[in-house]
PDB file of C-alpha atoms and ligand atoms in Angstrom:
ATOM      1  CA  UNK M   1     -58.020 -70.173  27.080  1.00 40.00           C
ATOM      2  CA  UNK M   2     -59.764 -67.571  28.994  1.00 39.00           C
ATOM      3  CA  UNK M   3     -57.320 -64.897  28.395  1.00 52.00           C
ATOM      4  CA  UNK M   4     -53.915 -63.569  29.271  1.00 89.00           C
ATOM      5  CA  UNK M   5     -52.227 -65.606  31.684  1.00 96.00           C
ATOM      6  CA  UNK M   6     -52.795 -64.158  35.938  1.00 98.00           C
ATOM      7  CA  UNK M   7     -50.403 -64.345  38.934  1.00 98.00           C
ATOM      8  CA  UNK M   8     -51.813 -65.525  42.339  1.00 98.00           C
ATOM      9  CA  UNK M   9     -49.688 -64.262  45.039  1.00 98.00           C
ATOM     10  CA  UNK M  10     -49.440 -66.763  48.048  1.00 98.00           C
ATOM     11  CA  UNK M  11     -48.504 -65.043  51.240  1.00 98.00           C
ATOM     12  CA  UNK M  12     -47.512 -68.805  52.750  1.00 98.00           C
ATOM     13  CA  UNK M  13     -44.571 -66.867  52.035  1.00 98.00           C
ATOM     14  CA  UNK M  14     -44.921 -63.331  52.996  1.00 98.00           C
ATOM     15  CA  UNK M  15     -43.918 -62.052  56.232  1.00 98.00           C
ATOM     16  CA  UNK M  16     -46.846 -62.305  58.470  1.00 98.00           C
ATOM     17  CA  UNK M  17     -45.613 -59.383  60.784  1.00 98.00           C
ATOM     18  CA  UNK M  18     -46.067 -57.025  57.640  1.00 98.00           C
ATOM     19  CA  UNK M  19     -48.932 -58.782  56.153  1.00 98.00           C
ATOM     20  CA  UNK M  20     -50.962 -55.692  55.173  1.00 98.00           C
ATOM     21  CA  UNK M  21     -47.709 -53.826  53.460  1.00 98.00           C
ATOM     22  CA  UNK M  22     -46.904 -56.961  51.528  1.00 98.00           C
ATOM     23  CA  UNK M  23     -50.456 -58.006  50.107  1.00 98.00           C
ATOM     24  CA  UNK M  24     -50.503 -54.378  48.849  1.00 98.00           C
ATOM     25  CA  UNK M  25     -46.946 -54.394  47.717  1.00 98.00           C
ATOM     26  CA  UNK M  26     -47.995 -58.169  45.338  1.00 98.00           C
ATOM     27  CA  UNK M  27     -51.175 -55.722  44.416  1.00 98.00           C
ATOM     28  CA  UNK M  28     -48.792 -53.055  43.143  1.00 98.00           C
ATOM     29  CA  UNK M  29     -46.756 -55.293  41.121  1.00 98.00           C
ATOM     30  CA  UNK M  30     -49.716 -56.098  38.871  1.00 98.00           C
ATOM     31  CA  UNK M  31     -50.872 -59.800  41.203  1.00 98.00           C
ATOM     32  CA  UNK M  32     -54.096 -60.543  40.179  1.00 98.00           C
ATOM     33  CA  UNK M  33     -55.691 -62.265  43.031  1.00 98.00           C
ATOM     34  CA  UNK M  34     -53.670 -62.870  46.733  1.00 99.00           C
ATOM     35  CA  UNK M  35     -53.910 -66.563  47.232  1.00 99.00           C
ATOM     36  CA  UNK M  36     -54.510 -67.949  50.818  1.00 99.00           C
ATOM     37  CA  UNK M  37     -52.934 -71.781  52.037  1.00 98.00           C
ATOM     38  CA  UNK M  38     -55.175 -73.240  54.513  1.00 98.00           C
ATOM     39  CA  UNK M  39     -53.744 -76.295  56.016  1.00 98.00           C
ATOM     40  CA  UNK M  40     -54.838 -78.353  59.040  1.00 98.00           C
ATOM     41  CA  UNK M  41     -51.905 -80.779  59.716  1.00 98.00           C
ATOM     42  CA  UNK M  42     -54.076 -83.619  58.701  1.00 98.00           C
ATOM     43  CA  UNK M  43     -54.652 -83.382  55.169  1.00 98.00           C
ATOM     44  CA  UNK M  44     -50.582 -82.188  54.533  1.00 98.00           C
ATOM     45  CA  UNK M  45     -48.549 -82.392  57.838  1.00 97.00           C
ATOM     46  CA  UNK M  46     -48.496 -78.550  58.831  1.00 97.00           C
ATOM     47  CA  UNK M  47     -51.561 -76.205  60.355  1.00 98.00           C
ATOM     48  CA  UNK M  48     -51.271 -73.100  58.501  1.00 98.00           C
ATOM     49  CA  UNK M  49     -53.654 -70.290  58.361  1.00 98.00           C
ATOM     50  CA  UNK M  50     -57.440 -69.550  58.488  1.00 98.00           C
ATOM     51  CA  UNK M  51     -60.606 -67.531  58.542  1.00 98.00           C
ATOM     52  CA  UNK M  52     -59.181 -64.777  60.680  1.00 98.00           C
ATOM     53  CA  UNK M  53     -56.295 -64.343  57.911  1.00 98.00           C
ATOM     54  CA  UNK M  54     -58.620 -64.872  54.566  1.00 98.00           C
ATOM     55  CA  UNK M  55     -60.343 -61.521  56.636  1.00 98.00           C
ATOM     56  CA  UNK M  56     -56.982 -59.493  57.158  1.00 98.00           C
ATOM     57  CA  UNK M  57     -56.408 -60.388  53.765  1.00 98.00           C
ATOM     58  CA  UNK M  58     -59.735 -59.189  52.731  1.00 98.00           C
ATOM     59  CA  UNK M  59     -59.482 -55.934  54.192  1.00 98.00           C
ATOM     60  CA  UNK M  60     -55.694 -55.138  52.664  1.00 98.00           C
ATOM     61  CA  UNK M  61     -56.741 -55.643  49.249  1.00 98.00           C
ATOM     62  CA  UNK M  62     -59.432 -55.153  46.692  1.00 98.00           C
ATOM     63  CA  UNK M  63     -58.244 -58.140  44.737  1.00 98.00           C
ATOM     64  CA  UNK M  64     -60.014 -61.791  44.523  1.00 98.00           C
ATOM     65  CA  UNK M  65     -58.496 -64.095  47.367  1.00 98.00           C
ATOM     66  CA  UNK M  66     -58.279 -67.250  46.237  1.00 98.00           C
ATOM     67  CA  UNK M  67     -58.785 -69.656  49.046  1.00 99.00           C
ATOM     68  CA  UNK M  68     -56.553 -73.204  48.279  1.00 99.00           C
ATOM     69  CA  UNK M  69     -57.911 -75.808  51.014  1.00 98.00           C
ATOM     70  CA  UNK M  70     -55.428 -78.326  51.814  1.00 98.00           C
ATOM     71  CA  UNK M  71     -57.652 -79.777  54.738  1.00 98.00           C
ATOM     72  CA  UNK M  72     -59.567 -82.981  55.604  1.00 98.00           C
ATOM     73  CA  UNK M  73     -63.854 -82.028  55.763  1.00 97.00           C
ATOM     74  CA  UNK M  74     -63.527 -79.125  53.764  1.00 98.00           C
ATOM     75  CA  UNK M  75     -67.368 -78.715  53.066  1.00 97.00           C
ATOM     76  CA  UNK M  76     -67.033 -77.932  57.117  1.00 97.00           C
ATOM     77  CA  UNK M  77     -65.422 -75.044  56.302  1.00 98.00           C
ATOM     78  CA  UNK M  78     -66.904 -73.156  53.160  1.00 98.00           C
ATOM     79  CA  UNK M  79     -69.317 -71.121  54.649  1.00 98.00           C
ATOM     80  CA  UNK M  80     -66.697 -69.291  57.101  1.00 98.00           C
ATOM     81  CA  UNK M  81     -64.543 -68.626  54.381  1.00 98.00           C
ATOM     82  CA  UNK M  82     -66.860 -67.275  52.411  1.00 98.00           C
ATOM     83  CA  UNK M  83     -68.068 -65.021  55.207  1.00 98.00           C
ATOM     84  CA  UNK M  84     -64.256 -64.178  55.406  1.00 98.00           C
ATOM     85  CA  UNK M  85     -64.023 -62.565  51.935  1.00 98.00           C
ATOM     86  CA  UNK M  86     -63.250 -65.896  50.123  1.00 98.00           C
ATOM     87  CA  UNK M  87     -63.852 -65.087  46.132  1.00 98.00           C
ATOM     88  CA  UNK M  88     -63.134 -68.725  44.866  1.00 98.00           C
ATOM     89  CA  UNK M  89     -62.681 -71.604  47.383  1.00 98.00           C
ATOM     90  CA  UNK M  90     -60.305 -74.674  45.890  1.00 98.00           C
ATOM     91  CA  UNK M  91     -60.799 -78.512  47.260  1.00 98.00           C
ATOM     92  CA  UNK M  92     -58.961 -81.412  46.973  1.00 98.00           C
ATOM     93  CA  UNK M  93     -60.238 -84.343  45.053  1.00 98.00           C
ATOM     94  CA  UNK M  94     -57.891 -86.242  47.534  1.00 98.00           C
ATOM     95  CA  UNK M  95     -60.507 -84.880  50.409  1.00 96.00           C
ATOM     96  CA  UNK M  96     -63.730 -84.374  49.028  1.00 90.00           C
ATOM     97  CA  UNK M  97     -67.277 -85.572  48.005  1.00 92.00           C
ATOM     98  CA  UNK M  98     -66.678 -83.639  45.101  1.00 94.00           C
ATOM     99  CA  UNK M  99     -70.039 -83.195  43.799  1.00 95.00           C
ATOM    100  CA  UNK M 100     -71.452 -81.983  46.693  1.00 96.00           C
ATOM    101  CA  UNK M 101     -68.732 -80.032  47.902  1.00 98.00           C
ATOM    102  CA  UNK M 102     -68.780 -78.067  44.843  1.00 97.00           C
ATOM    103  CA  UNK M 103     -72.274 -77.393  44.712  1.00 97.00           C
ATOM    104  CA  UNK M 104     -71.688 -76.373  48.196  1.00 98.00           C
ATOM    105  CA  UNK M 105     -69.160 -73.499  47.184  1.00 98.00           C
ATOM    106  CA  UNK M 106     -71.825 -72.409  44.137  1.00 98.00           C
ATOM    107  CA  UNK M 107     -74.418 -72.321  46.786  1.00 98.00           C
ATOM    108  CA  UNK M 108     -72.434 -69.704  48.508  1.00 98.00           C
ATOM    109  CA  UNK M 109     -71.466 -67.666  45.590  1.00 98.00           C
ATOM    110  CA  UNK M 110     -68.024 -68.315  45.087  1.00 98.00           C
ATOM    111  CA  UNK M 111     -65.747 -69.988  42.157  1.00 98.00           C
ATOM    112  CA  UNK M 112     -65.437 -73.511  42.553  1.00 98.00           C
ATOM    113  CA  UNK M 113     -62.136 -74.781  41.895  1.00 98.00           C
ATOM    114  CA  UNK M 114     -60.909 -78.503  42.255  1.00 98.00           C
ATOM    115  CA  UNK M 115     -57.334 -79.439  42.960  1.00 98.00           C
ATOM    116  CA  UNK M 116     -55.184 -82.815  42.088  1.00 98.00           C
ATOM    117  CA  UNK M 117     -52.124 -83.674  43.565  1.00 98.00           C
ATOM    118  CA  UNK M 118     -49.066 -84.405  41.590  1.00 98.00           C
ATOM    119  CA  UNK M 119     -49.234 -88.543  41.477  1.00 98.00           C
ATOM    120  CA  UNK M 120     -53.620 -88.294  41.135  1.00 98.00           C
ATOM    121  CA  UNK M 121     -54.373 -88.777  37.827  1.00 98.00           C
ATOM    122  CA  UNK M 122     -56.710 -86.878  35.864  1.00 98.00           C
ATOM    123  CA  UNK M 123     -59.835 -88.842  34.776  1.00 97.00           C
ATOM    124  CA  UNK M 124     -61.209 -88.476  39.055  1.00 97.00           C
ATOM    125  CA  UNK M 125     -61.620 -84.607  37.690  1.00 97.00           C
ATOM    126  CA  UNK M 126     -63.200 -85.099  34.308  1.00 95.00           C
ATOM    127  CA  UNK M 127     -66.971 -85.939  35.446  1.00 94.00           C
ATOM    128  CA  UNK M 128     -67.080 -82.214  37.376  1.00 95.00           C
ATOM    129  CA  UNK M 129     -65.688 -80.374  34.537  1.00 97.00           C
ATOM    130  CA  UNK M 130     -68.452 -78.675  33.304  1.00 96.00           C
ATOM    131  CA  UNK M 131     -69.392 -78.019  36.610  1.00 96.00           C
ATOM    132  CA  UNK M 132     -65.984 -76.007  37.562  1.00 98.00           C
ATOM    133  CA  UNK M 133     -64.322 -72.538  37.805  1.00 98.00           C
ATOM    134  CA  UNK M 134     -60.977 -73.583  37.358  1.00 98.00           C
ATOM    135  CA  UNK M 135     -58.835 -76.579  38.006  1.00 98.00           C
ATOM    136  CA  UNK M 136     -55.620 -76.641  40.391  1.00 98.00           C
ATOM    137  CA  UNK M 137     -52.518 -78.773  39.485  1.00 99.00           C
ATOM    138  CA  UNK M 138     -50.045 -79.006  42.459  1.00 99.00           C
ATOM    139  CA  UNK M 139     -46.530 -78.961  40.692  1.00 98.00           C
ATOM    140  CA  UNK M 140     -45.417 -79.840  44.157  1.00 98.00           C
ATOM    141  CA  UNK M 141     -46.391 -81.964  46.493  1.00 98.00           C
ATOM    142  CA  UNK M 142     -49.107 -80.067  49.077  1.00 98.00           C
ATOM    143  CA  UNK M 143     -48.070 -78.853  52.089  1.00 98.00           C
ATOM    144  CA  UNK M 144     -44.873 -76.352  51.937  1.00 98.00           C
ATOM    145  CA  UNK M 145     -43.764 -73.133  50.305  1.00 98.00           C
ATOM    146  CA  UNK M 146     -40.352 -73.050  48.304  1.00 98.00           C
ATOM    147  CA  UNK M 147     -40.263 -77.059  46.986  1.00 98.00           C
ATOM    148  CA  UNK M 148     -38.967 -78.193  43.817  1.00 98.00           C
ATOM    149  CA  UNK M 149     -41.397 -77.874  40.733  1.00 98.00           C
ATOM    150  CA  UNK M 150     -42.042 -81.540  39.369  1.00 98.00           C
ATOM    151  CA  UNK M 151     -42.385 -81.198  35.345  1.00 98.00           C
ATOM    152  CA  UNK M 152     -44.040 -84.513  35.270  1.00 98.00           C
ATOM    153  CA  UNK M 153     -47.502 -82.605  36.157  1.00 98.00           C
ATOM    154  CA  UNK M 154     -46.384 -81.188  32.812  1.00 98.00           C
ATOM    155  CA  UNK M 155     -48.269 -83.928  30.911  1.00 98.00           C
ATOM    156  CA  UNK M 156     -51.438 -83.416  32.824  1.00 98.00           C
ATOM    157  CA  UNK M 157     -51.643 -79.425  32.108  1.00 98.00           C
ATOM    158  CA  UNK M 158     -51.704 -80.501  28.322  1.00 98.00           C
ATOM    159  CA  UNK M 159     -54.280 -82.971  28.868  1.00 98.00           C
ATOM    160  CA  UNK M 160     -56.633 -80.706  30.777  1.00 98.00           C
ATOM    161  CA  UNK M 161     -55.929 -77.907  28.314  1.00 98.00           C
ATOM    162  CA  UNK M 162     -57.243 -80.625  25.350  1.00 97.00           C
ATOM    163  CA  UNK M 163     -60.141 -81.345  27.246  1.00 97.00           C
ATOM    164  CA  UNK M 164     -61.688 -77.715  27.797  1.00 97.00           C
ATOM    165  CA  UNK M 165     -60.899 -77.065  23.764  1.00 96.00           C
ATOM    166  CA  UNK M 166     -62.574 -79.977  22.767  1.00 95.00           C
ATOM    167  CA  UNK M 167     -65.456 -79.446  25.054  1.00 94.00           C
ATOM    168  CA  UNK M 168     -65.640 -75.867  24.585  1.00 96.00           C
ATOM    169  CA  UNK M 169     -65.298 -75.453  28.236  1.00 97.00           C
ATOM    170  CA  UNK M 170     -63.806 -71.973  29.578  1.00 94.00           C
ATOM    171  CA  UNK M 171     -62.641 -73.306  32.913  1.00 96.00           C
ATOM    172  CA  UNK M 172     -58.656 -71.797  34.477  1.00 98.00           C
ATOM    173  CA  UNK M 173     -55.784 -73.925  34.534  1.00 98.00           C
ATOM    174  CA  UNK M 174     -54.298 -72.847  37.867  1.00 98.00           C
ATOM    175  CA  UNK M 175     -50.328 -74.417  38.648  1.00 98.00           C
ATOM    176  CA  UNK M 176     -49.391 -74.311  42.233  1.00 99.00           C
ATOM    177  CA  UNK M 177     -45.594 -74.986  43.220  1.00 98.00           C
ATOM    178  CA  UNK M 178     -42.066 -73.913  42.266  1.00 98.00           C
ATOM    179  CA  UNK M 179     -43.259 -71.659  40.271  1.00 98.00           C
ATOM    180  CA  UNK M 180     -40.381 -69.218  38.973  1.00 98.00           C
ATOM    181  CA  UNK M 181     -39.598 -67.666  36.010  1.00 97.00           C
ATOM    182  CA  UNK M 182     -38.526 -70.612  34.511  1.00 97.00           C
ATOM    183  CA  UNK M 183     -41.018 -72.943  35.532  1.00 98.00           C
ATOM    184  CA  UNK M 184     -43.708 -69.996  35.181  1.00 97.00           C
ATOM    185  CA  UNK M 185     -42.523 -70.433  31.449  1.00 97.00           C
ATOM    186  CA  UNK M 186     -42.885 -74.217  31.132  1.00 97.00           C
ATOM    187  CA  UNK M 187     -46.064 -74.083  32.730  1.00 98.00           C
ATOM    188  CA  UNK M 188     -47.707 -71.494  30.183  1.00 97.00           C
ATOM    189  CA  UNK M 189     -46.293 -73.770  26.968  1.00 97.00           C
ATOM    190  CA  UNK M 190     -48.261 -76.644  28.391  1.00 97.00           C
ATOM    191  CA  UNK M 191     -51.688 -74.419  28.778  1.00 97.00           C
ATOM    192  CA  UNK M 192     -51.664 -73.106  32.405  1.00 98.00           C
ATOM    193  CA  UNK M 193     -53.198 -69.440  32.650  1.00 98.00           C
ATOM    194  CA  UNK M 194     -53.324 -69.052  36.460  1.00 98.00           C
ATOM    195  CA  UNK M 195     -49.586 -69.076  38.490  1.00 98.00           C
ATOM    196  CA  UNK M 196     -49.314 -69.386  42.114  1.00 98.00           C
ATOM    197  CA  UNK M 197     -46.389 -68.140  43.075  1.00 98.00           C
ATOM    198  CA  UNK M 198     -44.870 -67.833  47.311  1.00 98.00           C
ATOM    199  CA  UNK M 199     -41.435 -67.263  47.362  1.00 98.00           C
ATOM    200  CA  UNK M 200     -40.802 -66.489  43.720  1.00 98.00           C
ATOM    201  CA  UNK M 201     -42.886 -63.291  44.857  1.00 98.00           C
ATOM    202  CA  UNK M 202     -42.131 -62.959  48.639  1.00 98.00           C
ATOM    203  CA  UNK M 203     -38.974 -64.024  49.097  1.00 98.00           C
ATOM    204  CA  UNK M 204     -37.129 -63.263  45.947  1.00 94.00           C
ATOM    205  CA  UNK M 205     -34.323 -60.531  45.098  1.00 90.00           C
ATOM    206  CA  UNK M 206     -35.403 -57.305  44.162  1.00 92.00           C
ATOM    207  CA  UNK M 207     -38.703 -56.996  46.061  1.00 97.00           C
ATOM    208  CA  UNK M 208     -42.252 -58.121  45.687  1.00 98.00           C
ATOM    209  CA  UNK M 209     -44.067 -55.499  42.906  1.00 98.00           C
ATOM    210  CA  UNK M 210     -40.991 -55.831  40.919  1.00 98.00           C
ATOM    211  CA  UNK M 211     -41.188 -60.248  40.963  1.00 98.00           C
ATOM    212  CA  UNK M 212     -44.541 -60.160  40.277  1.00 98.00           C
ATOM    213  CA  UNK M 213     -43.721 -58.037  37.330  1.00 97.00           C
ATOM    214  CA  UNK M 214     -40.551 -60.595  36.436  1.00 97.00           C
ATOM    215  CA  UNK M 215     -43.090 -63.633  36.776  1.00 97.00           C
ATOM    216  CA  UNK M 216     -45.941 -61.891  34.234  1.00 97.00           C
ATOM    217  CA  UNK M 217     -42.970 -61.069  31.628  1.00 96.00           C
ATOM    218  CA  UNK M 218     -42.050 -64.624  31.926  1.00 96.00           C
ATOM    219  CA  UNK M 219     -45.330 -65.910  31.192  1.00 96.00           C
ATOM    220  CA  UNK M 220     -45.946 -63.348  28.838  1.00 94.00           C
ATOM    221  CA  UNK M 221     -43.281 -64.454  26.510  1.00 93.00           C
ATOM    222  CA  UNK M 222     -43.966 -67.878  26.801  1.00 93.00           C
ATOM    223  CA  UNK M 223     -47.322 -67.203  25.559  1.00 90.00           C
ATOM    224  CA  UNK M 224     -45.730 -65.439  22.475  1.00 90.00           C
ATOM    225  CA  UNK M 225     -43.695 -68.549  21.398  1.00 87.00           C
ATOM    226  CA  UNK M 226     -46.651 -70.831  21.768  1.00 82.00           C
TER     227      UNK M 226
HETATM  228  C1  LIG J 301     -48.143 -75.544  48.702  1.00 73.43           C
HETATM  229  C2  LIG J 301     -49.085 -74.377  48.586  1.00 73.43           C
HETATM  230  C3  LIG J 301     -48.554 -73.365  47.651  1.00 73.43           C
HETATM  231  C4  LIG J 301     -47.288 -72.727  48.136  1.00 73.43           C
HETATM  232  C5  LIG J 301     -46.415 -72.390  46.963  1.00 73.43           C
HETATM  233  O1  LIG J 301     -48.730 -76.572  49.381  1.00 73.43           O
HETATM  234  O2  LIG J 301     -50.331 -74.771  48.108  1.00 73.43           O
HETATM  235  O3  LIG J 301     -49.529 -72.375  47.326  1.00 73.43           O
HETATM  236  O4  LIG J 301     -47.545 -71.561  48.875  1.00 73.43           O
HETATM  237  O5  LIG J 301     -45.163 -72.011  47.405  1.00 73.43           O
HETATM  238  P1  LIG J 301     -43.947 -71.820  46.392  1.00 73.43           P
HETATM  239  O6  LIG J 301     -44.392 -70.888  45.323  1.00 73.43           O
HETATM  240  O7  LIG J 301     -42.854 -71.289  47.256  1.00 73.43           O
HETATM  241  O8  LIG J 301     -43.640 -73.196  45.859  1.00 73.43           O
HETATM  242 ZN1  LIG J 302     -51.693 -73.178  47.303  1.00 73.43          ZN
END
């Protein structure tokens, strides 16, 4: 574990027309890094965001922003993001020649992170672990804000939280998907220490600094009764 559990705030989300206001409103509320969807309706079926966002978000926030590629040829793309005001850049194993990719993003100075999809199975991760920042399980299938957690990535989140003790690794284990209070909860039992949370945070009751503060309490307590 690399200490206390940290919420990524994904503006898929947020309302674009108030962009700046909400980043800083998720900052307020105690979000630890604002975390940016990039999709190219090839790799998952919609076109997203890009550069010109990971900038506005770069400018509204002194926080890390946490780039999550869901894109075919993402080593195409590193070295804009980066110049956008990436901090840590996350590929799909699904998409990538991981090695180089990831030497690509440590070339440029940012995190490396790796993501799996829900049905890809660990062991196409393990070679690169020593090699990586932190390592993305998609509790939903990529693509969409506000789907239905799937607790059968549950399993894998233990794994991967085995592995890095018994290789005295120091890697994150980031969850991406449905993540709620509830499922924030499950997902901190089974070792995850980085939530990524859209709607939970942007489109929940109450507002978005006091979700963010709902989600950390969550995880907080399921880190007690571990
Ligand atoms: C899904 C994206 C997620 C998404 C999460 O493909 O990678 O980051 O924004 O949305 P929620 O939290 O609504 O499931
Ligand atoms: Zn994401």
């Amino acid at each position: 574990m690399t200490g206390a559990v940290r919420i990524a705030a994904s503006i898929l989300a947020a309302d674009f027309a108030r962009l700046n206001e909400q980043v800083e409103a998720a900052q307020g509320g105690g979000a630890d890094s604002i975390h940016v969807d990039v999709m190219d309706g090839r790799f998952v079926p919609e076109i997203s965001i890009g550069p010109v966002i990971i900038d506005a978000v770069r400018r509204s926030t002194s926080l890390p922003v946490d780039v999550h590629l869901m894109i075919v040829e993402p080593d195409r793309q590193l070295d804009r993001c980066v110049r956008s005001g990436a901090s840590s850049i996350t590929v799909h194993v699904e998409a990538s020649h991981l090695h180089r990719v990831i030497q690509q993003i440590k070339d440029l100075g940012a995190k490396a992170c790796v993501a799996l999809n829900p049905a890809t199975p660990l062991v196409t991760v393990e070679p690169m672990l020593g090699e990586l920042d932190m390592v993305l399980l998609m509790t939903v299938n990529p693509g969409y804000a506000g789907q239905r957690f799937i607790p059968a990535v549950l399993p894998k989140v233990r794994q991967l939280r085995e592995w890095i003790a018994t290789h005295g690794l120091a890697l994150d284990v980031q969850v991406d998907g449905g993540i709620n209070e509830s499922t924030a909860a499950q997902a901190v039992a089974a070792g995850a220490n980085v939530l990524v949370a859209a709607s939970a945070i942007f489109q929940s009751e109450g507002g978005i600094e006091a979700s963010v503060r709902r989600l950390r309490q969550a995880a907080l307590a399921a880190e007690v009764r571990k």
